[in-house]
mmCIF file of C-alpha atoms in Angstrom:
data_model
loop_
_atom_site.group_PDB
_atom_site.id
_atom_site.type_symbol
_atom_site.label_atom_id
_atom_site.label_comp_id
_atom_site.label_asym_id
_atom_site.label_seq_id
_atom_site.Cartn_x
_atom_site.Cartn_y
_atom_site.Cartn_z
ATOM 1 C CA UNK A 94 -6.371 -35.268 27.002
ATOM 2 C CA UNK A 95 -3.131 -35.123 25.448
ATOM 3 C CA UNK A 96 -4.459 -35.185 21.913
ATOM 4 C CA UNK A 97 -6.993 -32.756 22.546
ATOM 5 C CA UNK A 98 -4.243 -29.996 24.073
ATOM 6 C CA UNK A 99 -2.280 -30.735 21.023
ATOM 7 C CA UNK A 100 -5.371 -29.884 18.539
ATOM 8 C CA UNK A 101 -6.288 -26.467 20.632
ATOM 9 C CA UNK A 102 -2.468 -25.763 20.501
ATOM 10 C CA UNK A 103 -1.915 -26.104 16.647
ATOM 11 C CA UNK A 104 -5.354 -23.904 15.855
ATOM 12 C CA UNK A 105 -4.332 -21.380 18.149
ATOM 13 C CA UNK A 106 -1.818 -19.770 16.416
ATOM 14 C CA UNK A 107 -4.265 -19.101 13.087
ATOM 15 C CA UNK A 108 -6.770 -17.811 15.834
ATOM 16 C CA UNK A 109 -4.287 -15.209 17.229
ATOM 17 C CA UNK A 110 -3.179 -13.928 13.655
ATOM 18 C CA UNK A 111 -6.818 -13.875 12.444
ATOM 19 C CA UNK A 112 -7.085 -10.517 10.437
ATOM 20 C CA UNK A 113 -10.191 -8.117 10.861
ATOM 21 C CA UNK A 114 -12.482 -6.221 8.349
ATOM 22 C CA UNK A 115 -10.966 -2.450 8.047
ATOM 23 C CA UNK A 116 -9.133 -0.014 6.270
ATOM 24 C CA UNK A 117 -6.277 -0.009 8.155
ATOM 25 C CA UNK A 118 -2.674 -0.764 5.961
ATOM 26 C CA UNK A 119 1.084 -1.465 6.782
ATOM 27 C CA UNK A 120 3.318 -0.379 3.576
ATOM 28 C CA UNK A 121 6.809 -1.195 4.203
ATOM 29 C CA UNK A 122 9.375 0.072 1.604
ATOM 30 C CA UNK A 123 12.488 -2.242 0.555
ATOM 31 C CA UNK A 124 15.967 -1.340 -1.002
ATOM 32 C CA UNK A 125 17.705 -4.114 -2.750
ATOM 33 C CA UNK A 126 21.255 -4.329 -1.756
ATOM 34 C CA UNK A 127 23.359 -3.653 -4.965
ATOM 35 C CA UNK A 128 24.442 -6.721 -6.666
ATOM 36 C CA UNK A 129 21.878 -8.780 -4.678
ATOM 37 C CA UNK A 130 18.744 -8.032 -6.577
ATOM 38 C CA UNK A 131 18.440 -12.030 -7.289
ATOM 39 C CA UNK A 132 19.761 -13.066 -3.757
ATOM 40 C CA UNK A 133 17.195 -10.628 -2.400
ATOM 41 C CA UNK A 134 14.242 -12.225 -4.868
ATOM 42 C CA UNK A 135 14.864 -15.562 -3.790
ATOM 43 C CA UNK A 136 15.340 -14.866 0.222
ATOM 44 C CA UNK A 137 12.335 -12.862 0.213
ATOM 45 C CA UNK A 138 10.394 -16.135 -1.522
ATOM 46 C CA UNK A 139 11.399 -18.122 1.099
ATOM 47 C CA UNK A 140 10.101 -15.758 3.865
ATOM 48 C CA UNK A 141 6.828 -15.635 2.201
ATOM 49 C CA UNK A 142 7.027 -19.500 2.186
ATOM 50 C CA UNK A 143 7.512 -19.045 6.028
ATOM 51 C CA UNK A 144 4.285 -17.056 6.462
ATOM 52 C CA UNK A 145 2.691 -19.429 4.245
ATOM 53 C CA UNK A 146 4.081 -22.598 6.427
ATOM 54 C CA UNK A 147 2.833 -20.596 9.743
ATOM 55 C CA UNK A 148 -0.413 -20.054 7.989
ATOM 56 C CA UNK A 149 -0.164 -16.322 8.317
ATOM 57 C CA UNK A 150 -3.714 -15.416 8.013
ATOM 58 C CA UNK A 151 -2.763 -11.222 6.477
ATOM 59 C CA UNK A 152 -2.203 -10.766 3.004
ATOM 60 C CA UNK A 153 1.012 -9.327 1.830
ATOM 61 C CA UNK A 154 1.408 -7.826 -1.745
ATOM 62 C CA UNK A 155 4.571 -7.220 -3.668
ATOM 63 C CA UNK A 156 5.263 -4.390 -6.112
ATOM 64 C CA UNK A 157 8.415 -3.231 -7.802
ATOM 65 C CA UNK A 158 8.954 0.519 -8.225
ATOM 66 C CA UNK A 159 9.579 0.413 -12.084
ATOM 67 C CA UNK A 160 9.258 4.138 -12.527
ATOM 68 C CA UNK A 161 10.175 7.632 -10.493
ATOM 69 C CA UNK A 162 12.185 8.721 -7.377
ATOM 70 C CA UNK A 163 12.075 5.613 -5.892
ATOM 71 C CA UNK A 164 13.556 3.485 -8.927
ATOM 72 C CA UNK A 165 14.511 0.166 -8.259
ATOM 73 C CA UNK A 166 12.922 -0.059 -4.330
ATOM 74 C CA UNK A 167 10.441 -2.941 -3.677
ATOM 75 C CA UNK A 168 7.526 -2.409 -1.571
ATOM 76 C CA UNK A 169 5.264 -4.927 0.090
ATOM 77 C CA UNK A 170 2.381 -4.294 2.219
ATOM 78 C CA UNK A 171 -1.025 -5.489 3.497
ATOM 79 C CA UNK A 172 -4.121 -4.225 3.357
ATOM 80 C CA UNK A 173 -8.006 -4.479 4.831
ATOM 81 C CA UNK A 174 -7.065 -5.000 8.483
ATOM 82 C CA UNK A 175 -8.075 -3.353 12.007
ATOM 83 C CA UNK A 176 -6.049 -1.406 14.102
ATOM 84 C CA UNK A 177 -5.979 -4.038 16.443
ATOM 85 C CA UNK A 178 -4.622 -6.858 14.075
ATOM 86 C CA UNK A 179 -1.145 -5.092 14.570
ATOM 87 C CA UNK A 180 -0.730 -6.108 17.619
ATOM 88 C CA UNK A 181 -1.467 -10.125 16.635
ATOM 89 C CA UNK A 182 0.955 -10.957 13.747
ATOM 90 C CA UNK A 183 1.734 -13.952 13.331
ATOM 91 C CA UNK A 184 4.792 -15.642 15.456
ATOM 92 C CA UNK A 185 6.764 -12.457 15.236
ATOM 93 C CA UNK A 186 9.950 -13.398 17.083
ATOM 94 C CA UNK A 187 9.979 -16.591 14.538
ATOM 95 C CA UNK A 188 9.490 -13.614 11.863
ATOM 96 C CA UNK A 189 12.258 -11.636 12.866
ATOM 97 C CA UNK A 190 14.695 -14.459 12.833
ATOM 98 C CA UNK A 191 13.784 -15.366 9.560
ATOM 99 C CA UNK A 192 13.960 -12.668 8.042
ATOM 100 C CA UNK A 193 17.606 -11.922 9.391
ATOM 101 C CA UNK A 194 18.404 -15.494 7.538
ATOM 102 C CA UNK A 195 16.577 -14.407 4.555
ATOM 103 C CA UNK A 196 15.911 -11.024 3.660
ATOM 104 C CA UNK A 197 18.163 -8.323 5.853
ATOM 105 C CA UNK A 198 21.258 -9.544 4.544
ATOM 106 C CA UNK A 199 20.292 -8.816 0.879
ATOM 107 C CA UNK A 200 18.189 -5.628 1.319
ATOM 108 C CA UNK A 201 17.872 -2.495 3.734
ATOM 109 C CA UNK A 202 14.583 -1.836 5.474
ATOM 110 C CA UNK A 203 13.886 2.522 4.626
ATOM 111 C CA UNK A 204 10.434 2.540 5.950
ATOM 112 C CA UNK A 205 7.609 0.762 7.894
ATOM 113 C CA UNK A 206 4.026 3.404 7.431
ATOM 114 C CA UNK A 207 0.958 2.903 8.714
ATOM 115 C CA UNK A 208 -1.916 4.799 6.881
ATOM 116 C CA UNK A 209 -6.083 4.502 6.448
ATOM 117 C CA UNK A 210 -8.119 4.143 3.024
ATOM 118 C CA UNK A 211 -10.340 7.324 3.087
ATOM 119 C CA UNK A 212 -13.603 5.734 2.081
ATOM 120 C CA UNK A 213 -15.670 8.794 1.372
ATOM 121 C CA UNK A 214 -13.159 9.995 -1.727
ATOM 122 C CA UNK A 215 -12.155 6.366 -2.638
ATOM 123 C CA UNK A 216 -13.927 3.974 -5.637
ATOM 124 C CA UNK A 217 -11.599 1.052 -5.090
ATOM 125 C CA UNK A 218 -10.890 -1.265 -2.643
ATOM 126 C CA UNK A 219 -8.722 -4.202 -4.702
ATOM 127 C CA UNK A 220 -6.317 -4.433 -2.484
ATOM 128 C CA UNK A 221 -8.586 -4.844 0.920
ATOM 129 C CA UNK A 222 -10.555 -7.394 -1.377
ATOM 130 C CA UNK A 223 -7.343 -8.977 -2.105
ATOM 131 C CA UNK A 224 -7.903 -8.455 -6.558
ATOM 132 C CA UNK A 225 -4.055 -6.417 -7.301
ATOM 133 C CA UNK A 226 -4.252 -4.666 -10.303
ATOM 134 C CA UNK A 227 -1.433 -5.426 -12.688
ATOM 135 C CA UNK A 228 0.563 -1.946 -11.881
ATOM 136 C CA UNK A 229 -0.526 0.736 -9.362
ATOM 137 C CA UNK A 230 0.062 5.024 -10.486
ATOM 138 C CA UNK A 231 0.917 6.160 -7.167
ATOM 139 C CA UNK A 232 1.473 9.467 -6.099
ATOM 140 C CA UNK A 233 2.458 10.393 -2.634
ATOM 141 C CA UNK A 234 1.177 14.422 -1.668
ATOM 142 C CA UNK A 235 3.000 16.141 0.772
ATOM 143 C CA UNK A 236 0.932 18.678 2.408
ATOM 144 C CA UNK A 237 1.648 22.049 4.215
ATOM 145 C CA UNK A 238 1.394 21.636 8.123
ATOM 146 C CA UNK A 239 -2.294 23.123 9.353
ATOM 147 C CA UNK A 240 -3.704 22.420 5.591
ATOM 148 C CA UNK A 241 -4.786 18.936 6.098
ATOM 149 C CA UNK A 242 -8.887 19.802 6.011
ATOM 150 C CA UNK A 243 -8.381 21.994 2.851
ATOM 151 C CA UNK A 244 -6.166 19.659 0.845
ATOM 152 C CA UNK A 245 -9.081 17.016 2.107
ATOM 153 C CA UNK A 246 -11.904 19.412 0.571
ATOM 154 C CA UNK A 247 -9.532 19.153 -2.310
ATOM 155 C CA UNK A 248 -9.376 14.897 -2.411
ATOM 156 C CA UNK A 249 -13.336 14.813 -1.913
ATOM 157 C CA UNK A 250 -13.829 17.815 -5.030
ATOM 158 C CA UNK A 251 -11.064 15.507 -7.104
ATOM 159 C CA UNK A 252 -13.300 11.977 -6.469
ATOM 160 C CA UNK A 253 -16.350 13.713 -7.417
ATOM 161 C CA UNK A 254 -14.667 15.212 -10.958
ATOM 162 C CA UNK A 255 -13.221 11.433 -11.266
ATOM 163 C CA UNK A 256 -16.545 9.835 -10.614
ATOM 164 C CA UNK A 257 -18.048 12.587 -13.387
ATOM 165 C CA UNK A 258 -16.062 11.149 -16.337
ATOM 166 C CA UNK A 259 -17.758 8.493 -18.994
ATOM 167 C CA UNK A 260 -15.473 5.676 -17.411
ATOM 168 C CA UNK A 261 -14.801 7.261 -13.816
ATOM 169 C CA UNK A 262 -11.342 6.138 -12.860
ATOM 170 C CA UNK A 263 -10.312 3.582 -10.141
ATOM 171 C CA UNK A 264 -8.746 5.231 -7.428
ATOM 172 C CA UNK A 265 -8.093 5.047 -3.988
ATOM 173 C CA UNK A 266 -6.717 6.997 -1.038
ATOM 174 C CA UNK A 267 -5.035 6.348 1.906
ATOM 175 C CA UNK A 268 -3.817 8.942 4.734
ATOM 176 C CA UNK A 269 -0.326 8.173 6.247
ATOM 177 C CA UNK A 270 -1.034 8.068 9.980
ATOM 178 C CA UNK A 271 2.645 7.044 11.208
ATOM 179 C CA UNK A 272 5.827 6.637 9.220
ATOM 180 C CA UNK A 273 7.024 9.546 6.906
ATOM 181 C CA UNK A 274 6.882 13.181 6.297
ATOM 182 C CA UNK A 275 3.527 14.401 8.025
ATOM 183 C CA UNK A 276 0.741 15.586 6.781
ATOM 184 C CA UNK A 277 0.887 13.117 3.426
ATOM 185 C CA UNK A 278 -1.602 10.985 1.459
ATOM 186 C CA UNK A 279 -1.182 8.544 -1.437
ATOM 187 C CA UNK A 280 -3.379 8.558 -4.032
ATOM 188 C CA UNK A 281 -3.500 4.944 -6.049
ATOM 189 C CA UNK A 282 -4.627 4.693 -9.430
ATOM 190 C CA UNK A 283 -4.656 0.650 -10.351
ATOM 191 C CA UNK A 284 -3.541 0.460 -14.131
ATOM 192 C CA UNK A 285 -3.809 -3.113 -15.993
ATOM 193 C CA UNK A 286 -1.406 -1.998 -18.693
ATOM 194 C CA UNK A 287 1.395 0.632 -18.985
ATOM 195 C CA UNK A 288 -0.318 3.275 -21.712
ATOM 196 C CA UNK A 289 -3.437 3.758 -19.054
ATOM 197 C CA UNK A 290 -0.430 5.618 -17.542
ATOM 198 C CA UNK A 291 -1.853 8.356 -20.496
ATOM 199 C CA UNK A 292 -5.468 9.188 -18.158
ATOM 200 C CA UNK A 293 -3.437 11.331 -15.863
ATOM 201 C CA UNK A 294 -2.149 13.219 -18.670
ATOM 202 C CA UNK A 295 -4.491 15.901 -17.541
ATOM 203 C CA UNK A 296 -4.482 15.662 -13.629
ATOM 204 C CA UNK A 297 -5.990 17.650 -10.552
ATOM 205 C CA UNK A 298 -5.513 20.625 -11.398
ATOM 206 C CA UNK A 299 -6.910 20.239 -15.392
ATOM 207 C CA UNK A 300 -9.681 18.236 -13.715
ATOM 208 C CA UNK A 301 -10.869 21.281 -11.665
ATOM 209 C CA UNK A 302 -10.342 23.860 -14.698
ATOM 210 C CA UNK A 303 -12.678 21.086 -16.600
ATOM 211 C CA UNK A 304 -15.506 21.083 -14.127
ATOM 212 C CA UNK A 305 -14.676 24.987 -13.393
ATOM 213 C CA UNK A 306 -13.924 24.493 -9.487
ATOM 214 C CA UNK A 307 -12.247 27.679 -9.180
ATOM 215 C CA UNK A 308 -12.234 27.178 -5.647
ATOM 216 C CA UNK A 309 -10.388 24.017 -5.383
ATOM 217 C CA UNK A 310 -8.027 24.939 -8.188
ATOM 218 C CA UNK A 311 -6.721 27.709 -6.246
ATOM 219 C CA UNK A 312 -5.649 25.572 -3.368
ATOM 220 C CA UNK A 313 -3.723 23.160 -5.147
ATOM 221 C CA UNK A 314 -1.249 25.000 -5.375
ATOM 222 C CA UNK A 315 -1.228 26.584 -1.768
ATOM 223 C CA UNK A 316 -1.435 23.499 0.315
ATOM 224 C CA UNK A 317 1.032 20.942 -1.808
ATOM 225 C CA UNK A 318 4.800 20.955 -0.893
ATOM 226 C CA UNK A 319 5.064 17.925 -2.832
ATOM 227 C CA UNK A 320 3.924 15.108 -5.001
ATOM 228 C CA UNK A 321 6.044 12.375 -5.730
ATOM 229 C CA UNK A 322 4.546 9.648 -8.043
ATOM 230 C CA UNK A 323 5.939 6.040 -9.201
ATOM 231 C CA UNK A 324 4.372 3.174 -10.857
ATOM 232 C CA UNK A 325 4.330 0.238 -9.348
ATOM 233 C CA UNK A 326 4.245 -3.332 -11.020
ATOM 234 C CA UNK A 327 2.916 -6.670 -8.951
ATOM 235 C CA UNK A 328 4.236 -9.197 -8.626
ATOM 236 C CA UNK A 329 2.633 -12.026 -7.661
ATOM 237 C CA UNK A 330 5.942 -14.372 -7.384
ATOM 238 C CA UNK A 331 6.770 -12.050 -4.395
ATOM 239 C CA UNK A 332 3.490 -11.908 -2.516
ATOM 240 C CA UNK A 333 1.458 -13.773 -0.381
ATOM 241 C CA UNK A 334 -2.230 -14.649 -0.194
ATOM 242 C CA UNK A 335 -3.801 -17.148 1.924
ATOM 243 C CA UNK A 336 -6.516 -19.407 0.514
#
């Protein structure tokens, strides 16, 4: 009896923390402390070698912000999961506590966001099928309050120019639900090398004067406050990804 209460004990942690099909996402956003880039690195290698000891069933993907406002910042997050496998992570008390030995005292927590992939006016899904690109383009729209079905008309008239071109880019696009100025979305390009960097030379707006969407080229410009873009390299020292 004894033996058998100890097996059903040690699988029932992986059971709790199994992750779901879905398009859910957690991003959280990371600022190195200054002067503790390295003590940062290695901390935050020894939490993911927590979640790998606790058999953390979630994927969690590093990226360094090598480019734009947010210079320097180091975001992780996972991908591909339901709404409901937020409230199962794995050991989270156990999680906390390490990463107060490991992480906080080396790097300040900005944000935590929770946002969707937008199937109908996305062509990639890498990170829900757990393939990172070498470097992600991402730009993060801010949209006027009230405007969020015509900047959506917008998205779905940009994936169908996209999807026109000879090699129709990779792109996908995720709607922040909680965590950050609302209305926003970020739109992901995954890159392999820096100079791809070059396709967005002519973006949105040149896309719609290209296909002659008059329509959707006049609300660009009326239902943006904002876009902020980075690039984003992986780094696969600093993730996590169970077998």
């Amino acid at each position: 009896m004894k033996k058998i209460i100890l097996i059903i004990l040690a699988a029932f942690p992986c059971w709790i923390n199994a992750q779901s099909a879905g398009n859910a996402a957690r991003i959280v956003t990371i600022q190195p402390k200054e002067n503790a880039r390295r003590d940062f690195e290695l901390g935050y290698k020894r939490h993911l070698a927590w979640h790998a000891d606790n058999k953390d069933s979630w994927a969690w993907f590093g990226w360094q912000v090598i480019g734009g406002d947010d210079f320097g910042m180091f975001i992780d997050g996972t991908f591909g999961h339901a709404w409901e496998d937020f409230d199962r992570p794995v050991a989270p008390a156990a999680d906390a506590a390490d990463n107060a030995v490991n992480v906080t005292p080396y790097a300040t927590f900005l944000n935590i966001s929770h946002c969707i992939r937008m199937e109908s006016v996305s062509n990639d899904a890498s990170l829900e099928s757990r393939k990172p690109s070498a470097l992600i383009e991402w730009h993060r729209y801010e949209i006027k309050p009230g405007n969020e079905i015509d900047f959506e008309n917008i998205l779905a008239a940009y994936h169908a120019a996209l999807l026109k071109e000879k090699t129709p880019r990779r792109h996908a696009v995720y709607k922040l639900v909680n965590g950050g100025s609302q209305p926003s979305y970020i739109v992901m390009f995954p890159l392999e090398k820096i100079s791809e960097i070059g396709l967005s030379e002519n973006g949105m707006a040149e896309k719609f004067s290209k296909y002659k969407d008059e329509k959707s080229l006049q609300k660009v410009s009326s239902v943006i406050l904002r876009n902020v873009s980075s690039i984003l390299r992986y780094r696969a020292d600093m993730s996590y990804i169970p077998e």
